[in-house]
PDB file of C-alpha atoms in Angstrom:
ATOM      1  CA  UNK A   1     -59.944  49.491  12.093  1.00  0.00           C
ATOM      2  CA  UNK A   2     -56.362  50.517  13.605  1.00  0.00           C
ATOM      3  CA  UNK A   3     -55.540  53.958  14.954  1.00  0.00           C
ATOM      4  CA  UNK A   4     -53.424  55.517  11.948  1.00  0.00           C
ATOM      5  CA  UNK A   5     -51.603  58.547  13.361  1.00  0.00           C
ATOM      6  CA  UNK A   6     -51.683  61.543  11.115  1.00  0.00           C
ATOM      7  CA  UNK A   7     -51.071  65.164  10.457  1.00  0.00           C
ATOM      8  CA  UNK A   8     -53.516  67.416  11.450  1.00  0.00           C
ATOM      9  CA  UNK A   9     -52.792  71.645  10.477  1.00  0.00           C
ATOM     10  CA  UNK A  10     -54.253  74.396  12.169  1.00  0.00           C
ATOM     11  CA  UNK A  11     -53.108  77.328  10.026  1.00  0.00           C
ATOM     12  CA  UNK A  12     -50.596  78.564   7.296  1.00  0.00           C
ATOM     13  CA  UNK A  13     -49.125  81.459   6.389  1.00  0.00           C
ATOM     14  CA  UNK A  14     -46.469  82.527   4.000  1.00  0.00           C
ATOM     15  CA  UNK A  15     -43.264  83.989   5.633  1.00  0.00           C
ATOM     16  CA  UNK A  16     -40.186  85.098   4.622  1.00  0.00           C
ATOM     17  CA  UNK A  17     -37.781  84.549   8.133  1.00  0.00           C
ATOM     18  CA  UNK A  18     -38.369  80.692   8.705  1.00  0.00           C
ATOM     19  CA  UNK A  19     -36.050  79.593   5.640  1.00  0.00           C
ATOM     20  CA  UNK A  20     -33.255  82.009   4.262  1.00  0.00           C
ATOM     21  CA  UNK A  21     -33.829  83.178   0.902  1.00  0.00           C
ATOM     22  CA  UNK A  22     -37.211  81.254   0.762  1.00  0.00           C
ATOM     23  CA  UNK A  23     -40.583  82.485   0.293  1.00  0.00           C
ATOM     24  CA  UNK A  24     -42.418  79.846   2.685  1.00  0.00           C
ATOM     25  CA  UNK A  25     -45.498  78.465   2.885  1.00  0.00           C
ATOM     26  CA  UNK A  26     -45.537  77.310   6.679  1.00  0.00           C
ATOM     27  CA  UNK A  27     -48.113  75.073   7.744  1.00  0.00           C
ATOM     28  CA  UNK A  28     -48.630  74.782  11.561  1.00  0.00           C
ATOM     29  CA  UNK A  29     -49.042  71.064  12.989  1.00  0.00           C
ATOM     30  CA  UNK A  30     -50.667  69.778  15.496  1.00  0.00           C
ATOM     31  CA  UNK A  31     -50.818  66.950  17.833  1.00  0.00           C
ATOM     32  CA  UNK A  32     -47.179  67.929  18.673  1.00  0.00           C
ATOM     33  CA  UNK A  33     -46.066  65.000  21.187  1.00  0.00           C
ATOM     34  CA  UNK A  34     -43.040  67.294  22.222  1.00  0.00           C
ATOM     35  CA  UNK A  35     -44.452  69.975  24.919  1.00  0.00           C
ATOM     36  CA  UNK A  36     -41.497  71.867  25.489  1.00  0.00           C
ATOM     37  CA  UNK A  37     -42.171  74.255  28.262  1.00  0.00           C
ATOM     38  CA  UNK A  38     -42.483  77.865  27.427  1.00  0.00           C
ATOM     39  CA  UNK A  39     -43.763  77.043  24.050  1.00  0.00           C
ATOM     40  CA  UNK A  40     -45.093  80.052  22.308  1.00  0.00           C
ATOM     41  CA  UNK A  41     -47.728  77.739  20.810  1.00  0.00           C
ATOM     42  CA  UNK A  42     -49.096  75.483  23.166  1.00  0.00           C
ATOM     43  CA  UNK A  43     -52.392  74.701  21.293  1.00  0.00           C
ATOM     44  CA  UNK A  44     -50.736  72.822  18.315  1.00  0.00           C
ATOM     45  CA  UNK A  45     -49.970  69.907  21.455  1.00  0.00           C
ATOM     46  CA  UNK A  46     -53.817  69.612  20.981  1.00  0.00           C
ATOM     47  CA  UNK A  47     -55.400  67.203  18.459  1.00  0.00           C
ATOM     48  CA  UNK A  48     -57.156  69.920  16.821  1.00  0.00           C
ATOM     49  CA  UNK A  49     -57.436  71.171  12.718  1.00  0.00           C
ATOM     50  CA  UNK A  50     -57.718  69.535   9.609  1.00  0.00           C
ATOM     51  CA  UNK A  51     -56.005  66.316   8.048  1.00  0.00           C
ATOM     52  CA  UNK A  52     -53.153  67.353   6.095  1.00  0.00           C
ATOM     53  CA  UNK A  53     -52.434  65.411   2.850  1.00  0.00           C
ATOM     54  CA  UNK A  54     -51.553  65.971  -0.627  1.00  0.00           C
ATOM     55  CA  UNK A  55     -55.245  67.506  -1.821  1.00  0.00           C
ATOM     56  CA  UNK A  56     -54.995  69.524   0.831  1.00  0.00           C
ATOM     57  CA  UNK A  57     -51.764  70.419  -0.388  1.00  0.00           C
ATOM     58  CA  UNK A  58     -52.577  70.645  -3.662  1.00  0.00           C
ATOM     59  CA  UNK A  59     -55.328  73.087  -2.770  1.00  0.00           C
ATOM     60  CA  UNK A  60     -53.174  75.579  -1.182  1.00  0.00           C
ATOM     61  CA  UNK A  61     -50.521  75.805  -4.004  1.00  0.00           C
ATOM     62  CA  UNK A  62     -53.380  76.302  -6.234  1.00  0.00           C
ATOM     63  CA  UNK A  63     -54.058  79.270  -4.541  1.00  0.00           C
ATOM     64  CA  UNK A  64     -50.274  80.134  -3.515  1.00  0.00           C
ATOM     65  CA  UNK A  65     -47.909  77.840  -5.465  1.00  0.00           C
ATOM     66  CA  UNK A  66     -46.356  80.760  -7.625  1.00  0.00           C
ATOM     67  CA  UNK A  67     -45.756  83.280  -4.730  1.00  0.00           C
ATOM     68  CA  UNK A  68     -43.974  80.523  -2.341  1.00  0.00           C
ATOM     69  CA  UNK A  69     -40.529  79.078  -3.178  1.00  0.00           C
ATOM     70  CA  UNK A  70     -40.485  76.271  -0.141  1.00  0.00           C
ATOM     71  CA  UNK A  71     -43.289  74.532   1.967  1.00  0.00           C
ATOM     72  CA  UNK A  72     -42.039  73.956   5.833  1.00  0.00           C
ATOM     73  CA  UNK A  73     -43.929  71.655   8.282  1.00  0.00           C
ATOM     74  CA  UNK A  74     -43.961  72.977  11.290  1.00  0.00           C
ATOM     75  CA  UNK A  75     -44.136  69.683  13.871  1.00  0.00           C
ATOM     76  CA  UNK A  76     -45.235  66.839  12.500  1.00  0.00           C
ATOM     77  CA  UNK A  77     -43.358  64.455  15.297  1.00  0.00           C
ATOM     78  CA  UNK A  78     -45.867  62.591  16.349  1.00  0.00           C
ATOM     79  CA  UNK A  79     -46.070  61.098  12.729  1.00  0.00           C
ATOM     80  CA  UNK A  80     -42.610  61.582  11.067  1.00  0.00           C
ATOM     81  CA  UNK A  81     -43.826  59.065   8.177  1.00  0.00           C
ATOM     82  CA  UNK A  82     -46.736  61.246   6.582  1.00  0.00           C
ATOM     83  CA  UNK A  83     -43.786  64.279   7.137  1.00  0.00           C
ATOM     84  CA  UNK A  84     -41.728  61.762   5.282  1.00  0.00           C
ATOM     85  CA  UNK A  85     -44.492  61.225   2.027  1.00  0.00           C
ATOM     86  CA  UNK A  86     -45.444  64.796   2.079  1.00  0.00           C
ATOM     87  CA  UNK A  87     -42.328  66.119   1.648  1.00  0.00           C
ATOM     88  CA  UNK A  88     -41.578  63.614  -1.615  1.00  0.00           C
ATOM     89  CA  UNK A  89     -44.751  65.142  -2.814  1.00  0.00           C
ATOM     90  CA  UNK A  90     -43.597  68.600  -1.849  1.00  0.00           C
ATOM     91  CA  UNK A  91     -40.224  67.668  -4.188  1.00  0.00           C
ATOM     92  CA  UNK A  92     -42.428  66.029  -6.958  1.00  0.00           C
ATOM     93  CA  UNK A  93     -44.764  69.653  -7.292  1.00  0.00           C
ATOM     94  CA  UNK A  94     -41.127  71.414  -7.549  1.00  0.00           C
ATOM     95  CA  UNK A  95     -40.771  72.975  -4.126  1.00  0.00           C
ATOM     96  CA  UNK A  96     -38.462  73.278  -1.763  1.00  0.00           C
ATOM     97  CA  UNK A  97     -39.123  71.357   1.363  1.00  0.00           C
ATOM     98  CA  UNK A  98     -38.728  71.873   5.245  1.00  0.00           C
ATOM     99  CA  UNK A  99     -39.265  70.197   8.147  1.00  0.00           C
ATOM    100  CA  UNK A 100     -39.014  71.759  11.681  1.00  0.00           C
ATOM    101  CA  UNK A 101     -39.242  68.764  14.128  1.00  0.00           C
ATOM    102  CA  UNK A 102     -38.943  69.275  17.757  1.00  0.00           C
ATOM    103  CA  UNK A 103     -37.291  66.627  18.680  1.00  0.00           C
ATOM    104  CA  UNK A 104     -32.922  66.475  19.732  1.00  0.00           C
ATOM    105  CA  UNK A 105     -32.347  63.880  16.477  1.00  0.00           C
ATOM    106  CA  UNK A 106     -34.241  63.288  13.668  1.00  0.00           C
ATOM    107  CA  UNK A 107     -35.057  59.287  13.310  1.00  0.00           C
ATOM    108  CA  UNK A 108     -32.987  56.867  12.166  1.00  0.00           C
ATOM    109  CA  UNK A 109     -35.136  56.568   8.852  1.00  0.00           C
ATOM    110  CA  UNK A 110     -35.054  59.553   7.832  1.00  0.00           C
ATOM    111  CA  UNK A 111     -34.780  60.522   4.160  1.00  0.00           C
ATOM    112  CA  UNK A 112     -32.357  63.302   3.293  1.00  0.00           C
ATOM    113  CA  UNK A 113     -33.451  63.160  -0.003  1.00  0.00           C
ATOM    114  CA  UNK A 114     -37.011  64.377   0.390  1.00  0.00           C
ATOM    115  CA  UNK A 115     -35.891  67.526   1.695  1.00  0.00           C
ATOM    116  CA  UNK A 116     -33.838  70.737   1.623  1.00  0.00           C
ATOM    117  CA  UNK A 117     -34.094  71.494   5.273  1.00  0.00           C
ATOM    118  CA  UNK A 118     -34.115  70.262   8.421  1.00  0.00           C
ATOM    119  CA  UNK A 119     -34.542  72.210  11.995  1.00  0.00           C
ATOM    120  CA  UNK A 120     -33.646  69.737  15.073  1.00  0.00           C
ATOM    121  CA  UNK A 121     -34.501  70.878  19.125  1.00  0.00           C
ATOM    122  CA  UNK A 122     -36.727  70.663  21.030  1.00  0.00           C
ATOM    123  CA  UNK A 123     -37.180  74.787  22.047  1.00  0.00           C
ATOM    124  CA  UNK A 124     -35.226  75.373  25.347  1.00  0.00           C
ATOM    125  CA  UNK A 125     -37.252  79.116  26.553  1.00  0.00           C
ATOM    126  CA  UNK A 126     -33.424  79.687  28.415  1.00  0.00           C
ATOM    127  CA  UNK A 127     -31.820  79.201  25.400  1.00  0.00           C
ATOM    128  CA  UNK A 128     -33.885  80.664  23.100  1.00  0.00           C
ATOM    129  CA  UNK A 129     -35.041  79.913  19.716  1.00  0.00           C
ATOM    130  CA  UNK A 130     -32.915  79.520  15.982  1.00  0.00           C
ATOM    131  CA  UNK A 131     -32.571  83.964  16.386  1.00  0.00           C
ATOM    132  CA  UNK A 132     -30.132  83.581  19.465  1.00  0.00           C
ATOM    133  CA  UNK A 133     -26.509  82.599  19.403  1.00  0.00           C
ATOM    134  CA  UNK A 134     -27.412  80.307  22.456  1.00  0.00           C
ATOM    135  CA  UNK A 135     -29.644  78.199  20.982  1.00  0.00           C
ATOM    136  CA  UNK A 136     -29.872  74.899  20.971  1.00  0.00           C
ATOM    137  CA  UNK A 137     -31.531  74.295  18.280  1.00  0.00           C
ATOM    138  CA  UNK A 138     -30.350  73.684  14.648  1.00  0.00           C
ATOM    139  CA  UNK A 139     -31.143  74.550  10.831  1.00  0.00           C
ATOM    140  CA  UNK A 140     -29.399  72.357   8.018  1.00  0.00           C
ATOM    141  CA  UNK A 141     -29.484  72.719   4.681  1.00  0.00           C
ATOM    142  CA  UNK A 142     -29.316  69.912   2.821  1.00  0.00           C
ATOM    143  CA  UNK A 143     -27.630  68.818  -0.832  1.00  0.00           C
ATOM    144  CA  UNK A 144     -27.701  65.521  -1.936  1.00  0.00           C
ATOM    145  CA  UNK A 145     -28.218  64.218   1.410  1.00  0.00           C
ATOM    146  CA  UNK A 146     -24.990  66.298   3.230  1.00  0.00           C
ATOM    147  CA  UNK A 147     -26.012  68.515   6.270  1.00  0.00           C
ATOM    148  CA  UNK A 148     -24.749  72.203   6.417  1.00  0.00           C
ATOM    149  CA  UNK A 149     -25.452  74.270   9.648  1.00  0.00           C
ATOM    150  CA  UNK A 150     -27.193  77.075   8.648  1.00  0.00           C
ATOM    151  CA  UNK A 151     -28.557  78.442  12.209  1.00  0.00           C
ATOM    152  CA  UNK A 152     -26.170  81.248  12.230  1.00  0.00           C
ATOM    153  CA  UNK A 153     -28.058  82.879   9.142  1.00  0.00           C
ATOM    154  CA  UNK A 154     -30.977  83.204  11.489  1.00  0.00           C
ATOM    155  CA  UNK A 155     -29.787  85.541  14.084  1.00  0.00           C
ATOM    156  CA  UNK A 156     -30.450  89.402  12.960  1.00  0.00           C
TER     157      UNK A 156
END
């Protein structure tokens, strides 16, 4: 049997600052490949939670599906593929869909089309994160497949 990489989540919660004028059901990854120093979650570089696919999903937006307005994976680099089906699924139940990689650029096979945003970076602790004006990292919106900078939306 070959090793299939996967998405594993730890936790969710529904938040209102990770997307503008969403109501978000973020789902924390793990298995994040990334280990930027200073990160403010350091267990999600663990392989550690559950398998995340689309009964899972399902499950949760039986429970929360009318009080969210966009579902955001937070990590899923170390398989960008299942990011890649989840967030056609995502699209197919009628929800908004996010994806905040850690990585400088997303890959070269990625489908715009699957979602409506996109956060690129690996977090910098120097720099900050998307809430300072020296960030490097980066929040797009995107509509039909063109990328809009939207990271100065996040800073209070």
């Amino acid at each position: 049997m070959e090793d299939l990489a996967m998405l594993k989540y730890t936790d969710y919660d529904i938040v209102f600052q990770e997307i503008p004028d969403e109501t978000t059901l973020a789902l924390n990854l793990s298995l994040c490949p990334n280990r930027c120093q200073g990160c403010h979650s350091p267990q999600l570089w663990e392989d550690i939670g559950e398998v995340l696919d689309e009964d899972v999903l399902d499950s949760l937006l039986l429970r929360y599906g009318s009080a969210v307005t966009c579902i955001s994976l937070m990590g899923g680099d170390n398989d960008p593929h299942a990011v890649y089906r989840l967030a056609a699924y995502i699209h197919q139940k009628g929800y908004k869909s996010a994806w905040y990689s850690g990585r400088q650029e997303l890959p070269a096979d990625f489908p715009p089309e699957h979602f409506d945003y996109v956060k690129v970076g690996p977090y910098i602790e120097q720099l900050g994160g998307l809430d300072h004006a020296t960030t490097n990292q980066r929040l797009y919106r995107i509509i039909n497949g063109t990328f809009t900078d939207i990271t100065a939306r996040m800073r209070k």
